[in-house]
Short mmCIF file of C-alpha atoms in Angstrom, two decimals:
data_model
loop_
_atom_site.label_atom_id
_atom_site.label_comp_id
_atom_site.label_asym_id
_atom_site.label_seq_id
_atom_site.Cartn_x
_atom_site.Cartn_y
_atom_site.Cartn_z
CA UNK A 1458 13.36 85.24 -123.17
CA UNK A 1459 14.72 87.51 -119.91
CA UNK A 1460 17.45 88.34 -122.20
CA UNK A 1461 15.68 88.76 -125.19
CA UNK A 1462 13.83 91.24 -124.49
CA UNK A 1463 16.79 92.36 -122.58
CA UNK A 1464 17.79 92.41 -126.63
CA UNK A 1465 15.51 94.28 -128.15
CA UNK A 1466 15.50 96.74 -125.31
CA UNK A 1467 18.40 98.15 -125.86
CA UNK A 1468 18.34 97.97 -129.87
CA UNK A 1469 14.79 100.44 -129.24
CA UNK A 1470 17.24 102.53 -126.90
CA UNK A 1471 19.50 102.36 -129.37
CA UNK A 1472 17.55 103.32 -132.69
CA UNK A 1473 15.62 105.82 -130.47
CA UNK A 1474 19.05 107.46 -130.58
CA UNK A 1475 20.41 107.31 -133.35
CA UNK A 1476 16.96 108.89 -134.50
CA UNK A 1477 16.91 111.68 -132.28
CA UNK A 1478 20.50 112.79 -133.26
CA UNK A 1479 19.62 112.65 -136.68
CA UNK A 1480 16.28 115.06 -135.88
CA UNK A 1481 18.38 116.96 -134.07
CA UNK A 1482 21.30 117.16 -136.93
CA UNK A 1483 18.24 117.48 -138.94
CA UNK A 1484 17.54 120.66 -136.73
CA UNK A 1485 20.86 122.39 -137.37
CA UNK A 1486 20.80 122.50 -140.42
CA UNK A 1487 17.27 124.17 -140.97
CA UNK A 1488 18.99 126.39 -137.84
CA UNK A 1489 22.26 127.69 -139.73
CA UNK A 1490 20.64 128.84 -143.25
CA UNK A 1491 18.15 131.51 -141.40
CA UNK A 1492 19.33 134.24 -141.61
CA UNK A 1493 20.92 136.34 -138.47
CA UNK A 1494 24.02 134.12 -137.48
CA UNK A 1495 24.92 134.98 -133.51
CA UNK A 1496 28.76 135.72 -134.77
CA UNK A 1497 29.96 137.30 -131.51
CA UNK A 1498 29.75 133.77 -130.27
CA UNK A 1499 30.70 131.75 -132.81
CA UNK A 1500 33.92 133.71 -132.49
CA UNK A 1501 33.52 132.97 -128.98
CA UNK A 1502 33.05 129.71 -128.70
CA UNK A 1503 35.80 130.11 -130.84
CA UNK A 1504 37.83 131.00 -129.20
CA UNK A 1505 36.84 128.54 -125.83
CA UNK A 1506 37.38 125.26 -128.39
CA UNK A 1507 41.24 126.27 -129.45
CA UNK A 1508 41.81 127.76 -126.50
CA UNK A 1509 41.04 124.56 -124.23
CA UNK A 1510 42.66 121.98 -126.30
CA UNK A 1511 46.26 123.49 -127.70
CA UNK A 1512 47.85 123.17 -124.69
CA UNK A 1513 46.41 119.74 -124.50
CA UNK A 1514 46.44 118.76 -128.36
CA UNK A 1515 50.25 120.21 -128.61
CA UNK A 1516 51.47 118.44 -125.90
CA UNK A 1517 49.75 114.82 -126.59
CA UNK A 1518 50.83 115.59 -130.57
CA UNK A 1519 55.23 116.26 -129.35
CA UNK A 1520 54.44 112.76 -127.37
CA UNK A 1521 53.57 111.08 -129.78
CA UNK A 1522 55.51 111.77 -132.64
CA UNK A 1523 59.10 111.58 -130.59
CA UNK A 1524 57.84 108.44 -129.56
CA UNK A 1525 56.12 107.13 -132.86
CA UNK A 1526 60.24 107.87 -134.36
CA UNK A 1527 62.28 106.40 -131.21
CA UNK A 1528 59.94 103.38 -131.55
CA UNK A 1529 60.24 102.76 -135.24
CA UNK A 1530 63.73 103.49 -136.13
CA UNK A 1531 65.18 100.14 -134.51
CA UNK A 1532 63.11 98.02 -137.77
CA UNK A 1533 63.77 100.43 -140.21
CA UNK A 1534 67.45 100.53 -139.28
CA UNK A 1535 67.48 96.31 -139.72
CA UNK A 1536 65.95 97.53 -143.06
CA UNK A 1537 68.32 100.10 -143.35
CA UNK A 1538 66.40 102.60 -143.75
CA UNK A 1539 67.16 104.40 -141.20
CA UNK A 1540 66.99 107.21 -143.83
CA UNK A 1541 63.57 107.68 -144.16
CA UNK A 1542 62.08 108.13 -140.72
CA UNK A 1543 61.04 111.27 -140.95
CA UNK A 1544 58.76 110.81 -144.51
CA UNK A 1545 56.96 107.79 -141.92
CA UNK A 1546 56.96 110.03 -139.50
CA UNK A 1547 54.50 112.86 -141.15
CA UNK A 1548 52.92 110.06 -143.27
CA UNK A 1549 51.97 108.75 -140.52
CA UNK A 1550 51.10 112.27 -138.29
CA UNK A 1551 49.66 113.68 -141.19
CA UNK A 1552 47.26 110.64 -141.83
CA UNK A 1553 45.78 108.49 -139.80
CA UNK A 1554 47.49 110.09 -135.63
CA UNK A 1555 47.01 113.25 -135.65
CA UNK A 1556 43.31 113.85 -136.59
CA UNK A 1557 42.56 110.85 -134.34
CA UNK A 1558 44.52 111.86 -131.63
CA UNK A 1559 42.82 115.59 -131.79
CA UNK A 1560 39.24 114.58 -131.97
CA UNK A 1561 39.90 111.85 -129.17
CA UNK A 1562 41.04 114.90 -127.22
CA UNK A 1563 38.32 117.24 -128.04
CA UNK A 1564 35.92 114.61 -127.57
CA UNK A 1565 37.08 114.85 -123.80
CA UNK A 1566 37.68 118.02 -123.57
CA UNK A 1567 34.63 120.10 -125.90
CA UNK A 1568 32.80 117.30 -125.87
CA UNK A 1569 31.50 116.97 -122.17
CA UNK A 1570 31.85 120.38 -121.78
CA UNK A 1571 29.13 121.88 -124.42
CA UNK A 1572 27.69 118.44 -122.69
CA UNK A 1573 27.51 119.53 -119.58
CA UNK A 1574 27.02 122.62 -119.63
CA UNK A 1575 24.51 122.92 -121.95
CA UNK A 1576 22.80 119.85 -119.96
CA UNK A 1577 23.20 122.44 -116.76
CA UNK A 1578 21.46 125.37 -118.19
CA UNK A 1579 18.78 122.99 -119.34
CA UNK A 1580 18.05 120.97 -115.63
CA UNK A 1581 18.26 125.33 -114.70
CA UNK A 1582 15.88 126.52 -117.04
CA UNK A 1583 18.64 129.27 -118.24
CA UNK A 1584 17.61 127.24 -122.07
CA UNK A 1585 14.08 128.20 -121.43
CA UNK A 1586 14.68 131.41 -119.95
CA UNK A 1587 16.13 131.92 -123.20
CA UNK A 1588 13.77 130.39 -124.95
CA UNK A 1589 11.02 133.06 -123.32
CA UNK A 1590 13.11 135.79 -123.79
CA UNK A 1591 12.80 135.91 -127.49
CA UNK A 1592 16.47 134.24 -128.55
CA UNK A 1593 16.35 130.94 -130.72
CA UNK A 1594 18.21 128.97 -128.08
CA UNK A 1595 19.01 126.52 -130.55
CA UNK A 1596 20.71 128.65 -133.00
CA UNK A 1597 22.49 130.51 -129.96
CA UNK A 1598 24.02 127.61 -128.02
CA UNK A 1599 24.27 124.64 -130.67
CA UNK A 1600 24.25 126.04 -134.03
CA UNK A 1601 27.43 127.68 -132.91
CA UNK A 1602 29.45 125.54 -130.51
CA UNK A 1603 28.98 123.15 -133.86
CA UNK A 1604 30.24 125.32 -136.31
CA UNK A 1605 32.81 125.96 -133.31
CA UNK A 1606 34.21 122.26 -132.50
CA UNK A 1607 33.81 122.59 -136.85
CA UNK A 1608 36.95 125.10 -138.27
CA UNK A 1609 38.08 124.55 -135.09
CA UNK A 1610 38.91 120.59 -134.98
CA UNK A 1611 40.13 120.96 -139.16
CA UNK A 1612 42.52 124.17 -137.51
CA UNK A 1613 44.17 122.12 -133.40
CA UNK A 1614 44.64 118.46 -135.49
CA UNK A 1615 47.12 120.73 -138.08
CA UNK A 1616 48.92 122.18 -135.31
CA UNK A 1617 48.65 118.82 -133.75
CA UNK A 1618 50.95 117.64 -137.45
CA UNK A 1619 53.46 120.41 -137.17
CA UNK A 1620 53.84 120.13 -133.38
CA UNK A 1621 54.13 116.44 -133.80
CA UNK A 1622 56.73 116.83 -135.96
CA UNK A 1623 58.84 118.31 -133.73
CA UNK A 1624 58.92 115.77 -132.18
CA UNK A 1625 59.70 113.48 -134.76
CA UNK A 1626 63.49 115.32 -134.84
CA UNK A 1627 63.30 115.60 -131.59
CA UNK A 1628 63.95 111.81 -131.40
CA UNK A 1629 65.32 111.30 -134.75
CA UNK A 1630 68.63 113.14 -133.21
CA UNK A 1631 68.34 111.27 -129.94
CA UNK A 1632 69.89 108.31 -132.14
CA UNK A 1633 71.25 109.70 -134.59
CA UNK A 1634 71.89 113.21 -136.79
CA UNK A 1635 69.45 115.36 -138.82
CA UNK A 1636 69.39 119.39 -139.26
CA UNK A 1637 66.78 120.61 -139.11
CA UNK A 1638 66.16 121.81 -143.11
CA UNK A 1639 67.20 117.96 -144.46
CA UNK A 1640 64.51 116.45 -142.00
CA UNK A 1641 61.17 119.23 -143.05
CA UNK A 1642 62.50 118.86 -146.25
CA UNK A 1643 61.87 115.09 -146.19
CA UNK A 1644 58.94 115.15 -144.45
CA UNK A 1645 57.41 117.17 -146.08
CA UNK A 1646 58.65 115.54 -149.43
CA UNK A 1647 57.60 111.87 -148.68
CA UNK A 1648 53.23 113.89 -148.73
CA UNK A 1649 50.86 113.98 -151.82
CA UNK A 1650 47.77 116.47 -151.07
CA UNK A 1651 46.35 113.10 -151.72
CA UNK A 1652 47.42 112.08 -147.56
CA UNK A 1653 46.37 116.17 -147.27
CA UNK A 1654 43.40 116.32 -148.10
CA UNK A 1655 41.46 113.25 -146.66
CA UNK A 1656 42.68 114.14 -143.41
CA UNK A 1657 41.77 117.52 -143.96
CA UNK A 1658 38.79 116.77 -144.54
CA UNK A 1659 37.78 114.14 -142.04
CA UNK A 1660 38.75 116.47 -139.41
CA UNK A 1661 35.61 118.65 -140.41
CA UNK A 1662 34.21 116.17 -139.99
CA UNK A 1663 35.38 114.89 -137.06
CA UNK A 1664 34.64 118.01 -135.06
CA UNK A 1665 31.07 118.86 -136.52
CA UNK A 1666 30.11 114.56 -135.41
CA UNK A 1667 32.04 116.19 -131.33
CA UNK A 1668 29.84 119.18 -131.54
CA UNK A 1669 26.54 117.36 -132.76
CA UNK A 1670 26.92 114.25 -129.89
CA UNK A 1671 28.11 116.67 -127.34
CA UNK A 1672 25.47 119.34 -127.20
CA UNK A 1673 22.40 116.95 -128.07
CA UNK A 1674 23.33 115.27 -125.16
CA UNK A 1675 23.45 118.78 -122.98
CA UNK A 1676 20.58 120.24 -124.91
CA UNK A 1677 17.73 117.32 -124.02
CA UNK A 1678 19.72 116.63 -120.15
CA UNK A 1679 16.98 115.35 -117.89
CA UNK A 1680 17.34 113.91 -114.41
CA UNK A 1681 19.06 117.23 -113.18
CA UNK A 1682 23.00 117.61 -111.87
CA UNK A 1683 22.66 113.18 -112.58
CA UNK A 1684 21.73 114.83 -115.88
CA UNK A 1685 23.77 116.46 -116.48
CA UNK A 1686 27.61 114.01 -114.25
CA UNK A 1687 25.56 111.72 -117.35
CA UNK A 1688 24.95 113.62 -120.22
CA UNK A 1689 28.85 114.76 -119.97
CA UNK A 1690 29.30 111.27 -119.78
CA UNK A 1691 27.40 110.16 -122.12
CA UNK A 1692 29.51 113.05 -124.29
CA UNK A 1693 32.79 112.02 -124.81
CA UNK A 1694 31.85 107.53 -124.88
CA UNK A 1695 29.76 108.37 -127.85
CA UNK A 1696 31.37 111.09 -129.81
CA UNK A 1697 34.14 109.06 -129.35
CA UNK A 1698 33.12 106.34 -131.04
CA UNK A 1699 32.11 107.95 -134.14
CA UNK A 1700 35.75 109.67 -134.12
CA UNK A 1701 36.56 105.85 -134.61
CA UNK A 1702 33.15 105.05 -136.86
CA UNK A 1703 33.81 107.80 -138.76
CA UNK A 1704 37.61 106.78 -139.25
CA UNK A 1705 36.75 103.69 -140.61
CA UNK A 1706 34.08 104.97 -143.52
CA UNK A 1707 36.87 107.44 -143.95
CA UNK A 1708 39.80 104.83 -144.15
CA UNK A 1709 37.67 103.30 -146.76
CA UNK A 1710 36.87 105.79 -148.83
CA UNK A 1711 39.54 107.13 -149.45
CA UNK A 1712 41.59 103.81 -150.74
CA UNK A 1713 38.31 103.47 -152.53
CA UNK A 1714 39.30 106.33 -154.70
CA UNK A 1715 42.46 105.68 -154.37
CA UNK A 1716 44.21 108.18 -152.88
CA UNK A 1717 45.79 105.68 -150.96
CA UNK B 443 -12.02 145.71 -121.42
CA UNK B 444 -11.00 142.19 -122.95
CA UNK B 445 -8.39 139.84 -120.32
CA UNK B 446 -4.88 139.96 -120.72
CA UNK B 447 -4.86 136.73 -120.83
CA UNK B 448 -7.97 134.29 -120.85
CA UNK B 449 -7.36 130.44 -120.62
CA UNK B 450 -10.25 128.28 -122.25
CA UNK B 451 -10.67 124.42 -121.42
CA UNK B 452 -7.22 123.48 -121.47
CA UNK B 453 -6.08 119.52 -121.34
CA UNK B 454 -2.24 118.74 -120.49
CA UNK B 455 -1.83 115.35 -119.53
CA UNK B 456 2.15 113.70 -119.63
CA UNK B 457 1.29 110.34 -120.64
CA UNK B 458 -1.63 108.33 -118.48
CA UNK B 459 -1.21 111.49 -116.19
CA UNK B 460 -3.96 114.46 -116.46
CA UNK B 461 -1.99 117.22 -115.62
CA UNK B 462 -4.61 120.04 -116.18
CA UNK B 463 -8.91 119.79 -117.70
CA UNK B 464 -10.91 121.34 -119.21
CA UNK B 465 -8.37 124.81 -116.89
CA UNK B 466 -10.39 128.35 -117.47
CA UNK B 467 -9.22 132.01 -116.51
CA UNK B 468 -8.94 134.99 -117.69
CA UNK B 469 -6.53 138.05 -116.26
CA UNK B 470 -7.63 141.61 -116.85
CA UNK B 471 -5.30 144.54 -117.18
CA UNK B 472 -3.58 145.55 -114.08
CA UNK B 473 -4.60 142.68 -112.53
CA UNK B 474 -2.90 140.20 -110.34
CA UNK B 475 -4.16 136.72 -110.48
CA UNK B 476 -2.43 134.29 -108.24
CA UNK B 477 -2.86 130.57 -108.45
CA UNK B 478 -2.84 127.95 -105.46
CA UNK B 479 -2.44 124.59 -105.42
CA UNK B 480 -0.33 121.92 -103.89
CA UNK B 481 3.36 120.17 -105.49
CA UNK B 482 1.63 118.66 -108.34
CA UNK B 483 -0.95 120.15 -108.97
CA UNK B 484 0.17 121.91 -113.14
CA UNK B 485 0.90 125.18 -111.45
CA UNK B 486 4.15 125.91 -113.57
CA UNK B 487 2.81 123.35 -116.34
CA UNK B 488 0.10 126.05 -116.83
CA UNK B 489 2.06 128.77 -117.16
CA UNK B 490 4.47 127.14 -119.63
CA UNK B 491 1.79 126.66 -121.34
CA UNK B 492 1.13 129.85 -121.39
CA UNK B 493 4.50 131.53 -122.67
CA UNK B 494 4.23 128.61 -125.20
CA UNK B 495 7.67 126.55 -124.25
CA UNK B 496 5.46 123.53 -122.91
CA UNK B 497 2.41 122.56 -125.75
CA UNK B 498 -1.17 121.57 -124.49
CA UNK B 499 -3.32 119.20 -125.93
CA UNK B 500 -6.06 120.58 -126.05
CA UNK B 501 -7.38 124.45 -125.08
CA UNK B 502 -7.63 127.81 -126.12
CA UNK B 503 -4.97 130.50 -124.86
CA UNK B 504 -5.37 134.13 -126.16
CA UNK B 505 -2.54 136.05 -124.83
CA UNK B 506 -2.90 140.25 -124.81
CA UNK B 507 -5.16 139.34 -128.35
CA UNK B 508 -3.02 136.68 -129.66
CA UNK B 509 -3.66 132.59 -129.83
CA UNK B 510 -0.26 131.76 -129.31
CA UNK B 511 -1.03 128.28 -131.46
CA UNK B 512 -1.66 130.25 -134.15
CA UNK B 513 1.30 132.55 -133.65
CA UNK B 514 4.83 131.41 -136.27
CA UNK B 515 8.03 130.86 -134.21
CA UNK B 516 8.10 135.27 -135.05
CA UNK B 517 5.05 136.43 -133.88
CA UNK B 518 5.49 134.63 -130.78
CA UNK B 519 8.91 135.89 -130.05
CA UNK B 520 7.44 139.29 -130.51
CA UNK B 521 4.27 139.02 -128.43
CA UNK B 522 7.45 137.35 -125.37
CA UNK B 523 8.61 140.63 -125.15
CA UNK B 524 5.78 141.55 -123.91
CA UNK B 525 5.66 138.92 -121.73
CA UNK B 526 8.12 139.00 -118.67
CA UNK B 527 8.44 135.68 -116.99
CA UNK B 528 10.23 134.48 -113.21
CA UNK B 529 11.46 131.82 -112.88
CA UNK B 530 11.80 129.69 -109.64
CA UNK B 531 14.90 129.03 -109.95
CA UNK B 532 15.71 132.65 -111.11
CA UNK B 533 17.51 131.20 -114.44
CA UNK B 534 19.89 134.07 -114.19
CA UNK B 535 23.13 133.02 -116.89
CA UNK B 536 25.54 131.76 -115.05
CA UNK B 537 29.03 132.83 -118.28
CA UNK B 538 27.07 135.86 -117.88
CA UNK B 539 27.36 139.21 -115.50
CA UNK B 540 24.55 140.61 -114.33
CA UNK B 541 25.11 143.50 -116.63
CA UNK B 542 24.68 141.21 -120.16
CA UNK B 543 21.24 138.62 -118.24
CA UNK B 544 19.88 141.72 -118.52
CA UNK B 545 21.39 142.55 -121.88
CA UNK B 546 19.74 139.80 -123.80
CA UNK B 547 16.73 140.39 -124.06
CA UNK B 548 16.68 143.48 -125.75
CA UNK B 549 19.47 141.75 -128.31
CA UNK B 550 16.38 140.08 -130.25
CA UNK B 551 13.76 142.43 -129.98
CA UNK B 552 15.59 146.13 -129.63
CA UNK B 553 17.95 147.02 -133.18
CA UNK B 554 21.48 147.56 -132.66
CA UNK B 555 21.76 150.87 -133.27
CA UNK B 556 18.56 150.81 -130.05
CA UNK B 557 21.35 148.83 -127.96
CA UNK B 558 23.25 151.41 -128.24
CA UNK B 559 22.61 154.52 -127.10
CA UNK B 560 19.94 152.96 -124.75
CA UNK B 561 20.66 149.70 -122.58
CA UNK B 562 22.33 151.06 -120.85
CA UNK B 563 20.22 153.24 -119.45
CA UNK B 564 17.63 150.46 -120.04
CA UNK B 565 20.33 147.87 -117.71
CA UNK B 566 20.48 150.41 -114.74
CA UNK B 567 16.86 152.06 -114.54
CA UNK B 568 15.59 147.81 -114.26
CA UNK B 569 18.51 147.65 -111.46
CA UNK B 570 17.68 150.73 -109.76
CA UNK B 571 13.42 149.22 -109.42
CA UNK B 572 14.53 146.42 -107.61
CA UNK B 573 18.11 148.16 -105.85
CA UNK B 574 21.25 146.17 -106.44
CA UNK B 575 23.26 148.55 -109.08
CA UNK B 576 25.55 147.89 -107.97
CA UNK B 577 25.87 144.33 -108.97
CA UNK B 578 25.85 145.58 -111.92
CA UNK B 579 29.69 143.75 -112.84
CA UNK B 580 29.39 141.11 -110.43
CA UNK B 581 28.22 137.39 -111.25
CA UNK B 582 25.61 135.15 -111.10
CA UNK B 583 27.44 133.23 -108.75
CA UNK B 584 28.08 135.76 -106.32
CA UNK B 585 25.10 137.69 -105.39
CA UNK B 586 22.81 135.79 -102.44
CA UNK B 587 19.15 133.82 -103.18
CA UNK B 588 17.54 137.26 -102.20
CA UNK B 589 19.87 139.21 -104.80
CA UNK B 590 19.37 136.58 -107.29
CA UNK B 591 15.67 136.15 -107.45
CA UNK B 592 15.25 140.00 -107.87
CA UNK B 593 17.61 140.36 -110.66
CA UNK B 594 15.70 137.92 -112.20
CA UNK B 595 12.89 139.76 -111.63
CA UNK B 596 15.10 143.33 -113.23
CA UNK B 597 15.59 141.08 -115.59
CA UNK B 598 11.98 139.38 -116.68
CA UNK B 599 10.63 144.15 -116.19
CA UNK B 600 13.87 145.05 -119.27
CA UNK B 601 11.11 144.58 -121.94
CA UNK B 602 8.30 146.47 -120.04
CA UNK B 603 6.46 143.12 -120.96
CA UNK B 604 2.14 144.84 -120.04
CA UNK B 605 2.15 141.00 -118.36
CA UNK B 606 4.68 139.39 -116.14
CA UNK B 607 4.42 135.80 -114.14
CA UNK B 608 6.30 134.69 -111.71
CA UNK B 609 7.06 130.57 -110.99
CA UNK B 610 7.12 130.28 -107.17
CA UNK B 611 8.30 134.08 -106.85
CA UNK B 612 9.30 132.87 -103.42
CA UNK B 613 9.92 129.66 -102.69
CA UNK B 614 14.00 128.68 -101.72
CA UNK B 615 13.19 132.34 -99.22
CA UNK B 616 13.39 133.21 -96.35
CA UNK B 617 10.58 134.54 -95.10
CA UNK B 618 12.41 138.79 -94.95
CA UNK B 619 12.76 138.67 -97.40
CA UNK B 620 10.20 136.58 -98.89
CA UNK B 621 8.27 139.10 -98.27
CA UNK B 622 10.11 142.02 -99.56
CA UNK B 623 10.14 140.14 -102.96
CA UNK B 624 6.29 140.26 -102.51
CA UNK B 625 6.12 144.02 -101.93
CA UNK B 626 9.24 144.74 -104.75
CA UNK B 627 6.09 142.79 -106.58
CA UNK B 628 3.17 145.29 -106.60
CA UNK B 629 5.64 148.31 -106.61
CA UNK B 630 6.77 146.48 -110.22
CA UNK B 631 2.64 146.43 -111.07
CA UNK B 632 2.56 150.01 -109.67
CA UNK B 633 5.12 151.58 -111.52
CA UNK B 634 4.70 150.05 -115.28
CA UNK B 635 1.35 148.94 -114.72
CA UNK B 636 1.19 145.62 -115.66
CA UNK B 637 -0.74 143.04 -115.18
CA UNK B 638 0.49 139.74 -112.87
CA UNK B 639 -0.14 135.89 -112.99
CA UNK B 640 1.56 135.06 -109.45
CA UNK B 641 2.26 130.64 -109.00
CA UNK B 642 1.98 129.67 -105.52
CA UNK B 643 2.31 128.24 -102.73
CA UNK B 644 3.13 131.09 -100.51
CA UNK B 645 -0.22 131.93 -98.57
CA UNK B 646 2.23 135.06 -97.69
CA UNK B 647 3.30 135.99 -100.64
CA UNK B 648 -0.64 135.67 -102.76
CA UNK B 649 -1.79 137.21 -99.44
CA UNK B 650 0.32 140.58 -99.89
CA UNK B 651 0.33 140.79 -103.23
CA UNK B 652 -3.15 139.49 -104.87
CA UNK B 653 -5.91 140.59 -106.04
CA UNK B 654 -8.09 137.44 -107.03
CA UNK B 655 -7.12 133.85 -106.04
CA UNK B 656 -7.77 129.97 -108.62
CA UNK B 657 -7.25 127.35 -106.69
CA UNK B 658 -5.60 124.62 -108.92
CA UNK B 659 -6.32 121.82 -106.97
CA UNK B 660 -5.73 117.73 -109.33
CA UNK B 661 -5.23 119.81 -111.92
CA UNK B 662 -8.97 120.87 -112.37
CA UNK B 663 -10.63 125.53 -110.60
CA UNK B 664 -11.52 124.04 -108.00
CA UNK B 665 -12.61 127.45 -106.07
CA UNK B 666 -11.83 131.56 -107.22
CA UNK B 667 -12.07 134.37 -104.40
CA UNK B 668 -10.45 136.81 -102.96
CA UNK B 669 -7.72 136.02 -100.61
CA UNK B 670 -9.67 137.11 -97.64
CA UNK B 671 -12.58 135.08 -99.12
CA UNK B 672 -10.73 131.78 -99.53
CA UNK B 673 -9.10 131.60 -96.36
CA UNK B 674 -12.80 132.21 -94.38
CA UNK B 675 -14.12 128.82 -96.57
CA UNK B 676 -15.70 126.37 -94.28
CA UNK B 677 -14.29 123.87 -97.83
CA UNK B 678 -12.43 121.43 -96.25
CA UNK B 679 -10.11 120.99 -99.28
CA UNK B 680 -9.50 124.33 -99.48
CA UNK B 681 -9.83 124.78 -95.51
CA UNK B 682 -6.60 122.39 -95.84
CA UNK B 683 -4.22 124.70 -97.26
CA UNK B 684 -5.11 127.71 -94.56
CA UNK B 685 -4.79 125.81 -91.88
#
């Protein structure tokens, strides 16, 4: 009986949270269309999102490209398909690795940052102070951050693809030799719009989800400093999970549309 | 004369916890009204209901002649320009300089042209009022507790409000700084001829700043009089505060 009750409570909490996030998202769409946009803060947030994660995304993408090439090489050599390495690396990076890795890094860095920053502002009454001063805190804080992460994650993912391919070029040249021009020619030749467009579209969704969840957790933070910590942690966990779920959906949709 | 704030039969509860019960009060122009009560007696909830940061269960709140529950968000924002609010925690924006903190309320209520022409002078005057002109380019984290309180007061003053609400203005400050803040509240009132609603349990602050005191006990208006008269009261519940 106790276990059933516990499961019911967990279920209730889960569905309540899903409902609240849906309400928060609906509020975002209601607010974003209202006039007087906070462009200055939006640009500021875009800079911070890019600035905070570019180095991390770059280093991770480079290592992923390098490792992927080095680890795939023996298998391809076995089948006499070593020349397909640039194509394989580019398709892997564009379709899956760069979007997902970038989104996970952003979930960790931006999601937790938003959760902690807005959470701290909530518990120190800074959000109330904004409201009292006549500024809509939802528009100023949430809308700008969500839009910034929606715009910046695809850009970061694209940068990640380029840097990851550089890592792949290095990986190919550790054991073999391929010219810079040939590597890029082969990498691009293997790609089609069916690879690029779905990848780009899903990163917009990843960025939006990271922004919404980070802001939702921070904006609704409670219980003082303990709550701020909880907001930051749960923002990362939930955003990372949602990234995987969205990726799964994106793969299914791409498959259904025959783009794979 | 019409009161600047009038509250009628205000009720507010959180679940089974009835914080405010049929609460009534009125503040006249130029008057300093203090609400005295224990921690958890509903003082801060009252002040947040008046500025519409919290919704009430029932009752009527007329602020500067307008029923705040009937206002749409734009009307409420306009009304808020005429009501200054000093938060207990100061609520200064950590990531902004003092200048940006003070300019923040102007961005909603002044046009771009007005801000270009007058924001700098308004910020400097507000800082002069609180005696902290030199902090203009500093960050809130670089200031002491008393200085932060003064800056928060300067921010509350920048739009020249007709009413200023103080939520525990001296909490957490040493006695000397508390006295300085109380004196500052008086000088501000003298200069801007504003009314004030002071929420506090600091008797010295209330003694120095208030014209009238309401005692809030268990969410109701238990007593109302001047500080001196309440201090002389023989009622055990009132005496408890002054002993």
